[in-house]
PDB file of C-alpha atoms in Angstrom:
ATOM      1  CA  MET X  22      89.171  84.710  76.979  1.00 70.00           C
ATOM      2  CA  ILE X  23      91.775  87.362  77.832  1.00 73.00           C
ATOM      3  CA  SER X  24      90.048  89.992  75.685  1.00 73.00           C
ATOM      4  CA  GLU X  25      86.706  89.216  77.309  1.00 77.00           C
ATOM      5  CA  LEU X  26      88.154  89.598  80.792  1.00 80.00           C
ATOM      6  CA  ARG X  27      89.853  92.868  79.852  1.00 76.00           C
ATOM      7  CA  ASN X  28      86.929  94.502  78.074  1.00 79.00           C
ATOM      8  CA  LYS X  29      84.066  94.121  80.541  1.00 82.00           C
ATOM      9  CA  GLU X  30      83.206  93.090  84.063  1.00 82.00           C
ATOM     10  CA  LEU X  31      81.548  89.697  83.983  1.00 84.00           C
ATOM     11  CA  GLY X  32      78.564  88.754  86.119  1.00 84.00           C
ATOM     12  CA  ILE X  33      78.832  86.034  88.742  1.00 82.00           C
ATOM     13  CA  ILE X  34      77.189  83.421  86.495  1.00 86.00           C
ATOM     14  CA  GLU X  35      79.548  84.333  83.643  1.00 87.00           C
ATOM     15  CA  LEU X  36      82.554  84.142  85.956  1.00 86.00           C
ATOM     16  CA  ILE X  37      81.516  80.701  87.180  1.00 86.00           C
ATOM     17  CA  GLY X  38      81.038  79.533  83.583  1.00 88.00           C
ATOM     18  CA  ARG X  39      84.496  80.771  82.530  1.00 88.00           C
ATOM     19  CA  GLY X  40      85.998  79.340  85.702  1.00 88.00           C
ATOM     20  CA  TRP X  41      84.540  75.904  85.027  1.00 90.00           C
ATOM     21  CA  LYS X  42      86.039  75.928  81.515  1.00 90.00           C
ATOM     22  CA  VAL X  43      89.460  76.888  82.886  1.00 90.00           C
ATOM     23  CA  PHE X  44      89.179  74.162  85.533  1.00 92.00           C
ATOM     24  CA  LYS X  45      88.386  71.519  82.899  1.00 89.00           C
ATOM     25  CA  ASP X  46      91.160  72.667  80.572  1.00 86.00           C
ATOM     26  CA  ASN X  47      93.709  72.529  83.400  1.00 86.00           C
ATOM     27  CA  PHE X  48      92.311  69.558  85.305  1.00 88.00           C
ATOM     28  CA  ILE X  49      95.416  67.391  84.882  1.00 85.00           C
ATOM     29  CA  SER X  50      97.710  70.070  86.312  1.00 85.00           C
ATOM     30  CA  ILE X  51      95.287  70.776  89.178  1.00 87.00           C
ATOM     31  CA  PHE X  52      94.909  67.059  89.891  1.00 87.00           C
ATOM     32  CA  ILE X  53      98.699  66.645  90.035  1.00 85.00           C
ATOM     33  CA  ILE X  54      98.942  69.549  92.479  1.00 83.00           C
ATOM     34  CA  THR X  55      96.309  67.868  94.652  1.00 83.00           C
ATOM     35  CA  LEU X  56      98.126  64.534  94.583  1.00 81.00           C
ATOM     36  CA  ILE X  57     101.582  65.836  95.459  1.00 79.00           C
ATOM     37  CA  ILE X  58     100.692  68.538  98.012  1.00 75.00           C
ATOM     38  CA  ASP X  59      97.151  68.720  99.333  1.00 69.00           C
ATOM     39  CA  PHE X  60      96.034  65.099  99.256  1.00 66.00           C
ATOM     40  CA  PRO X  61      98.939  63.497 101.190  1.00 69.00           C
ATOM     41  CA  LEU X  62      98.597  66.114 103.909  1.00 66.00           C
ATOM     42  CA  ASP X  63      94.848  65.544 104.265  1.00 62.00           C
ATOM     43  CA  ILE X  64      95.261  61.786 104.499  1.00 61.00           C
ATOM     44  CA  LEU X  65      98.087  61.995 107.017  1.00 62.00           C
ATOM     45  CA  GLY X  66      96.145  64.470 109.134  1.00 59.00           C
ATOM     46  CA  SER X  67      93.038  62.264 109.034  1.00 57.00           C
ATOM     47  CA  LEU X  68      95.004  59.204 110.138  1.00 57.00           C
ATOM     48  CA  LEU X  69      96.489  60.942 113.165  1.00 56.00           C
ATOM     49  CA  GLU X  70      94.370  59.963 116.122  1.00 47.00           C
ATOM     50  CA  ILE X  71      96.303  61.707 118.903  1.00 43.00           C
ATOM     51  CA  HIS X  72      94.728  65.146 119.050  1.00 47.00           C
ATOM     52  CA  ASN X  73      97.696  67.062 120.424  1.00 47.00           C
ATOM     53  CA  ILE X  74      99.876  65.724 117.612  1.00 49.00           C
ATOM     54  CA  ARG X  75      97.170  66.603 115.094  1.00 50.00           C
ATOM     55  CA  LEU X  76      96.957  70.147 116.459  1.00 51.00           C
ATOM     56  CA  PHE X  77     100.735  70.578 116.259  1.00 52.00           C
ATOM     57  CA  PHE X  78     100.732  69.096 112.763  1.00 52.00           C
ATOM     58  CA  TYR X  79      98.112  71.447 111.375  1.00 52.00           C
ATOM     59  CA  ILE X  80      99.381  74.586 113.043  1.00 52.00           C
ATOM     60  CA  TYR X  81     103.017  74.321 111.993  1.00 50.00           C
ATOM     61  CA  LEU X  82     102.779  72.338 108.778  1.00 55.00           C
ATOM     62  CA  GLY X  83      99.173  72.079 107.634  1.00 52.00           C
ATOM     63  CA  LEU X  84      98.649  75.830 107.255  1.00 56.00           C
ATOM     64  CA  THR X  85     101.640  76.163 104.947  1.00 57.00           C
ATOM     65  CA  PHE X  86     100.662  73.230 102.759  1.00 64.00           C
ATOM     66  CA  HIS X  87      97.050  74.378 102.692  1.00 72.00           C
ATOM     67  CA  PHE X  88      98.012  77.596 100.916  1.00 77.00           C
ATOM     68  CA  LEU X  89     100.546  76.076  98.500  1.00 80.00           C
ATOM     69  CA  PRO X  90      98.062  74.321  96.158  1.00 83.00           C
ATOM     70  CA  LEU X  91      95.775  77.366  96.149  1.00 85.00           C
ATOM     71  CA  MET X  92      98.690  79.614  95.202  1.00 83.00           C
ATOM     72  CA  ALA X  93      99.899  77.211  92.503  1.00 86.00           C
ATOM     73  CA  VAL X  94      96.406  77.023  90.971  1.00 89.00           C
ATOM     74  CA  ALA X  95      96.117  80.824  90.946  1.00 88.00           C
ATOM     75  CA  ILE X  96      99.406  81.029  89.029  1.00 87.00           C
ATOM     76  CA  ILE X  97      98.352  78.338  86.552  1.00 88.00           C
ATOM     77  CA  VAL X  98      95.020  80.065  85.900  1.00 89.00           C
ATOM     78  CA  GLU X  99      96.710  83.396  85.177  1.00 89.00           C
ATOM     79  CA  GLN X 100      99.265  81.783  82.856  1.00 84.00           C
ATOM     80  CA  TYR X 101      96.500  79.929  81.024  1.00 86.00           C
ATOM     81  CA  ILE X 102      94.460  83.118  80.593  1.00 86.00           C
ATOM     82  CA  LEU X 103      97.443  85.128  79.328  1.00 82.00           C
ATOM     83  CA  GLN X 104      98.781  82.474  76.937  1.00 75.00           C
ATOM     84  CA  GLY X 105      95.428  81.365  75.539  1.00 65.00           C
ATOM     85  CA  LYS X 106      95.591  79.046  72.524  1.00 54.00           C
ATOM     86  CA  ASP X 107      99.385  78.788  72.714  1.00 56.00           C
ATOM     87  CA  TYR X 108      99.024  76.947  76.004  1.00 57.00           C
ATOM     88  CA  SER X 109     100.317  73.599  74.692  1.00 59.00           C
ATOM     89  CA  PHE X 110     101.047  70.464  76.752  1.00 59.00           C
ATOM     90  CA  GLN X 111     104.719  71.427  76.952  1.00 63.00           C
ATOM     91  CA  ASN X 112     103.774  74.882  78.172  1.00 66.00           C
ATOM     92  CA  ARG X 113     101.383  73.334  80.678  1.00 66.00           C
ATOM     93  CA  LEU X 114     104.182  71.234  82.136  1.00 67.00           C
ATOM     94  CA  LYS X 115     106.473  74.241  82.357  1.00 68.00           C
ATOM     95  CA  ALA X 116     103.659  76.258  83.897  1.00 68.00           C
ATOM     96  CA  LEU X 117     103.047  73.565  86.517  1.00 70.00           C
ATOM     97  CA  LEU X 118     106.696  73.465  87.573  1.00 69.00           C
ATOM     98  CA  SER X 119     106.921  77.265  87.513  1.00 70.00           C
ATOM     99  CA  ALA X 120     103.723  77.587  89.556  1.00 71.00           C
ATOM    100  CA  LEU X 121     104.979  75.179  92.213  1.00 68.00           C
ATOM    101  CA  GLN X 122     108.324  76.960  92.412  1.00 70.00           C
ATOM    102  CA  LYS X 123     106.718  80.392  92.713  1.00 69.00           C
ATOM    103  CA  ALA X 124     104.177  79.128  95.254  1.00 69.00           C
ATOM    104  CA  PHE X 125     106.929  77.736  97.482  1.00 67.00           C
ATOM    105  CA  SER X 126     108.906  80.964  97.239  1.00 67.00           C
ATOM    106  CA  SER X 127     105.873  83.147  98.045  1.00 67.00           C
ATOM    107  CA  VAL X 128     104.167  81.118 100.761  1.00 66.00           C
ATOM    108  CA  GLY X 129     106.116  82.863 103.527  1.00 65.00           C
ATOM    109  CA  ASN X 130     104.837  86.262 102.393  1.00 66.00           C
ATOM    110  CA  LEU X 131     101.287  84.934 102.274  1.00 64.00           C
ATOM    111  CA  LEU X 132     101.474  83.413 105.758  1.00 64.00           C
ATOM    112  CA  GLY X 133     102.751  86.698 107.172  1.00 65.00           C
ATOM    113  CA  THR X 134     100.080  88.704 105.373  1.00 68.00           C
ATOM    114  CA  VAL X 135      97.289  86.333 106.389  1.00 64.00           C
ATOM    115  CA  SER X 136      98.434  86.475 110.019  1.00 65.00           C
ATOM    116  CA  PHE X 137      98.354  90.274 109.866  1.00 61.00           C
ATOM    117  CA  PHE X 138      94.929  90.149 108.213  1.00 59.00           C
ATOM    118  CA  ALA X 139      93.556  87.693 110.816  1.00 65.00           C
ATOM    119  CA  GLY X 140      94.754  89.942 113.614  1.00 63.00           C
ATOM    120  CA  LEU X 141      92.957  92.929 112.126  1.00 62.00           C
ATOM    121  CA  ILE X 142      89.781  90.897 111.654  1.00 61.00           C
ATOM    122  CA  PHE X 143      89.923  89.941 115.333  1.00 61.00           C
ATOM    123  CA  LEU X 144      90.241  93.585 116.327  1.00 62.00           C
ATOM    124  CA  PHE X 145      87.353  94.609 114.086  1.00 59.00           C
ATOM    125  CA  SER X 146      85.194  91.761 115.410  1.00 60.00           C
ATOM    126  CA  LEU X 147      85.625  93.160 118.917  1.00 57.00           C
ATOM    127  CA  LEU X 148      83.693  96.192 117.711  1.00 62.00           C
ATOM    128  CA  PHE X 149      80.814  94.818 115.648  1.00 62.00           C
ATOM    129  CA  ILE X 150      80.267  92.017 113.136  1.00 63.00           C
ATOM    130  CA  ILE X 151      79.559  94.457 110.262  1.00 63.00           C
ATOM    131  CA  PRO X 152      83.034  96.112 110.298  1.00 68.00           C
ATOM    132  CA  ALA X 153      84.636  92.651 110.469  1.00 69.00           C
ATOM    133  CA  LEU X 154      82.528  91.414 107.523  1.00 78.00           C
ATOM    134  CA  ASN X 155      83.402  94.488 105.493  1.00 78.00           C
ATOM    135  CA  PHE X 156      87.071  93.910 106.207  1.00 75.00           C
ATOM    136  CA  ILE X 157      86.849  90.240 105.202  1.00 79.00           C
ATOM    137  CA  VAL X 158      85.250  91.090 101.843  1.00 85.00           C
ATOM    138  CA  ASN X 159      87.824  93.823 101.179  1.00 83.00           C
ATOM    139  CA  GLY X 160      90.546  91.227 101.742  1.00 81.00           C
ATOM    140  CA  PHE X 161      88.865  88.559  99.608  1.00 86.00           C
ATOM    141  CA  PHE X 162      91.634  88.647  96.974  1.00 88.00           C
ATOM    142  CA  LEU X 163      94.514  88.554  99.432  1.00 84.00           C
ATOM    143  CA  LEU X 164      95.932  85.292  98.113  1.00 86.00           C
ATOM    144  CA  GLU X 165      95.846  86.447  94.497  1.00 89.00           C
ATOM    145  CA  THR X 166      97.356  89.819  95.407  1.00 89.00           C
ATOM    146  CA  VAL X 167     100.305  88.231  97.202  1.00 85.00           C
ATOM    147  CA  THR X 168     100.795  85.425  94.681  1.00 85.00           C
ATOM    148  CA  LEU X 169     100.167  87.186  91.369  1.00 88.00           C
ATOM    149  CA  ARG X 170     101.038  90.812  92.142  1.00 88.00           C
ATOM    150  CA  ASN X 171     103.934  90.267  94.576  1.00 83.00           C
ATOM    151  CA  GLN X 172     102.335  92.418  97.275  1.00 83.00           C
ATOM    152  CA  ARG X 173     102.480  91.658 100.987  1.00 80.00           C
ATOM    153  CA  GLY X 174     101.336  92.985 104.333  1.00 79.00           C
ATOM    154  CA  LYS X 175      99.472  96.280 104.288  1.00 82.00           C
ATOM    155  CA  ALA X 176     100.222  96.802 100.582  1.00 86.00           C
ATOM    156  CA  ALA X 177      98.471  93.514  99.756  1.00 82.00           C
ATOM    157  CA  LEU X 178      95.430  94.527 101.789  1.00 83.00           C
ATOM    158  CA  SER X 179      95.302  97.904 100.052  1.00 87.00           C
ATOM    159  CA  TYR X 180      95.587  96.279  96.610  1.00 88.00           C
ATOM    160  CA  SER X 181      92.772  93.833  97.355  1.00 87.00           C
ATOM    161  CA  LYS X 182      90.605  96.651  98.705  1.00 87.00           C
ATOM    162  CA  SER X 183      91.197  98.732  95.558  1.00 89.00           C
ATOM    163  CA  ILE X 184      89.828  95.861  93.448  1.00 90.00           C
ATOM    164  CA  VAL X 185      86.782  95.356  95.665  1.00 88.00           C
ATOM    165  CA  GLN X 186      86.026  99.098  95.791  1.00 86.00           C
ATOM    166  CA  GLY X 187      82.803  99.786  93.948  1.00 86.00           C
ATOM    167  CA  ARG X 188      82.109  96.040  93.612  1.00 87.00           C
ATOM    168  CA  TRP X 189      81.622  95.161  97.277  1.00 83.00           C
ATOM    169  CA  TRP X 190      78.266  93.459  96.873  1.00 87.00           C
ATOM    170  CA  LYS X 191      79.416  91.537  93.820  1.00 87.00           C
ATOM    171  CA  VAL X 192      82.428  90.140  95.684  1.00 87.00           C
ATOM    172  CA  PHE X 193      80.283  89.473  98.748  1.00 87.00           C
ATOM    173  CA  PHE X 194      77.750  87.424  96.758  1.00 88.00           C
ATOM    174  CA  LEU X 195      80.561  85.525  95.018  1.00 86.00           C
ATOM    175  CA  TRP X 196      82.040  84.701  98.432  1.00 84.00           C
ATOM    176  CA  VAL X 197      78.640  83.525  99.696  1.00 87.00           C
ATOM    177  CA  ALA X 198      78.059  81.459  96.537  1.00 86.00           C
ATOM    178  CA  LEU X 199      81.428  79.719  96.923  1.00 84.00           C
ATOM    179  CA  LEU X 200      80.755  79.008 100.600  1.00 84.00           C
ATOM    180  CA  ILE X 201      77.310  77.567  99.843  1.00 86.00           C
ATOM    181  CA  ASN X 202      78.745  75.473  97.011  1.00 80.00           C
ATOM    182  CA  LEU X 203      81.450  74.177  99.335  1.00 79.00           C
ATOM    183  CA  PHE X 204      79.015  73.412 102.165  1.00 81.00           C
ATOM    184  CA  ILE X 205      76.491  71.553  99.981  1.00 84.00           C
ATOM    185  CA  ILE X 206      79.036  69.368  98.223  1.00 79.00           C
ATOM    186  CA  VAL X 207      81.022  68.612 101.387  1.00 76.00           C
ATOM    187  CA  PHE X 208      77.755  67.681 103.133  1.00 79.00           C
ATOM    188  CA  MET X 209      76.836  65.353 100.250  1.00 78.00           C
ATOM    189  CA  ILE X 210      80.297  63.755 100.363  1.00 74.00           C
ATOM    190  CA  PHE X 211      79.928  63.286 104.129  1.00 75.00           C
ATOM    191  CA  ILE X 212      76.517  61.587 103.753  1.00 78.00           C
ATOM    192  CA  ILE X 213      77.787  59.278 101.006  1.00 75.00           C
ATOM    193  CA  THR X 214      80.874  58.416 103.062  1.00 73.00           C
ATOM    194  CA  VAL X 215      78.779  57.579 106.143  1.00 73.00           C
ATOM    195  CA  LEU X 216      76.428  55.378 104.095  1.00 76.00           C
ATOM    196  CA  ILE X 217      79.316  53.481 102.520  1.00 72.00           C
ATOM    197  CA  ASP X 218      80.920  52.966 105.935  1.00 69.00           C
ATOM    198  CA  LEU X 219      77.651  51.568 107.284  1.00 73.00           C
ATOM    199  CA  ILE X 220      77.160  49.244 104.344  1.00 74.00           C
ATOM    200  CA  SER X 221      80.769  48.094 104.091  1.00 73.00           C
ATOM    201  CA  PRO X 222      83.155  49.097 106.915  1.00 69.00           C
ATOM    202  CA  SER X 223      86.039  47.442 105.071  1.00 70.00           C
ATOM    203  CA  LEU X 224      85.931  50.276 102.540  1.00 69.00           C
ATOM    204  CA  LYS X 225      86.619  52.937 105.178  1.00 67.00           C
ATOM    205  CA  ILE X 226      90.131  53.728 103.915  1.00 69.00           C
ATOM    206  CA  PHE X 227      88.887  53.871 100.338  1.00 72.00           C
ATOM    207  CA  THR X 228      86.060  56.265 101.209  1.00 73.00           C
ATOM    208  CA  LEU X 229      88.503  58.356 103.256  1.00 70.00           C
ATOM    209  CA  ILE X 230      90.782  58.726 100.244  1.00 72.00           C
ATOM    210  CA  ILE X 231      87.963  59.555  97.818  1.00 76.00           C
ATOM    211  CA  SER X 232      86.297  62.050 100.167  1.00 76.00           C
ATOM    212  CA  ASN X 233      89.547  63.893 100.930  1.00 74.00           C
ATOM    213  CA  LEU X 234      90.473  63.983  97.254  1.00 78.00           C
ATOM    214  CA  SER X 235      87.026  65.319  96.313  1.00 81.00           C
ATOM    215  CA  VAL X 236      87.134  68.080  98.932  1.00 80.00           C
ATOM    216  CA  SER X 237      90.653  69.093  97.858  1.00 82.00           C
ATOM    217  CA  LEU X 238      89.572  69.378  94.220  1.00 85.00           C
ATOM    218  CA  LEU X 239      86.496  71.345  95.257  1.00 86.00           C
ATOM    219  CA  LEU X 240      88.621  73.874  97.150  1.00 86.00           C
ATOM    220  CA  LEU X 241      90.863  74.268  94.103  1.00 89.00           C
ATOM    221  CA  LEU X 242      87.801  74.721  91.877  1.00 91.00           C
ATOM    222  CA  ASN X 243      86.685  77.554  94.143  1.00 90.00           C
ATOM    223  CA  GLN X 244      90.167  79.017  93.839  1.00 91.00           C
ATOM    224  CA  VAL X 245      89.830  78.967  90.050  1.00 93.00           C
ATOM    225  CA  PHE X 246      86.569  80.948  90.334  1.00 92.00           C
ATOM    226  CA  SER X 247      88.215  83.406  92.718  1.00 91.00           C
ATOM    227  CA  THR X 248      91.231  83.892  90.450  1.00 93.00           C
ATOM    228  CA  ILE X 249      89.090  84.460  87.348  1.00 92.00           C
ATOM    229  CA  CYS X 250      87.120  87.095  89.257  1.00 89.00           C
ATOM    230  CA  PHE X 251      90.334  88.718  90.503  1.00 91.00           C
ATOM    231  CA  LEU X 252      91.828  88.940  87.010  1.00 91.00           C
ATOM    232  CA  ASN X 253      88.611  90.317  85.530  1.00 89.00           C
ATOM    233  CA  LEU X 254      88.205  93.008  88.176  1.00 88.00           C
ATOM    234  CA  ASP X 255      91.918  93.825  88.184  1.00 86.00           C
ATOM    235  CA  PHE X 256      91.920  94.302  84.395  1.00 84.00           C
ATOM    236  CA  CYS X 257      88.835  96.536  84.656  1.00 82.00           C
ATOM    237  CA  LYS X 258      89.911  98.298  87.840  1.00 73.00           C
ATOM    238  CA  LYS X 259      88.564 101.828  87.981  1.00 55.00           C
TER     239      LYS X 259
END
């Protein structure tokens, strides 16, 4: 797959197809990441009924742990792409531990960069929606740039913009496709959860666990697609 990503820019459908294969091949590692980081946080946050505690929880802790699994998955995807067929079970285990370690060490840089990015988006949105949208698309690969290329702050924004340059519409449509995919599946999960709760209220905790787990895996699947696109465009950067 590495030669394919290096030699040509893939279309959105091709990227999604390659991303799905990478997701399947690394499902165990991604599932473990969900279980030890993302899933416990989602469940704990859902069980908190006092809103001021929930707000405090998500602001100071939830944001950090939201980025960690995404960063770890980005690292795992890159290692899988680079190592190819030599990516044995032993290497997968090492890659998982290495990804978690690197994610924890880099999350501070990402939080700082995202805060800077969010502030700029706010300023642009005060002007018109179009400049803000353009800025959002140019910063689409911010997480990958910080995590995989060790950039931060303005340098990370510039690196992401250099990848998007000349491919703005392609990145925009990928972003829209991922958002639509997320919305449709989350809506379906919500409907199924509500129906199960109506039929059997005793299964509420069970449905809560399954729905949170499903959404977490979906977000990580989208991150796989994003990382594949980042690597492809970065390899073919003009």
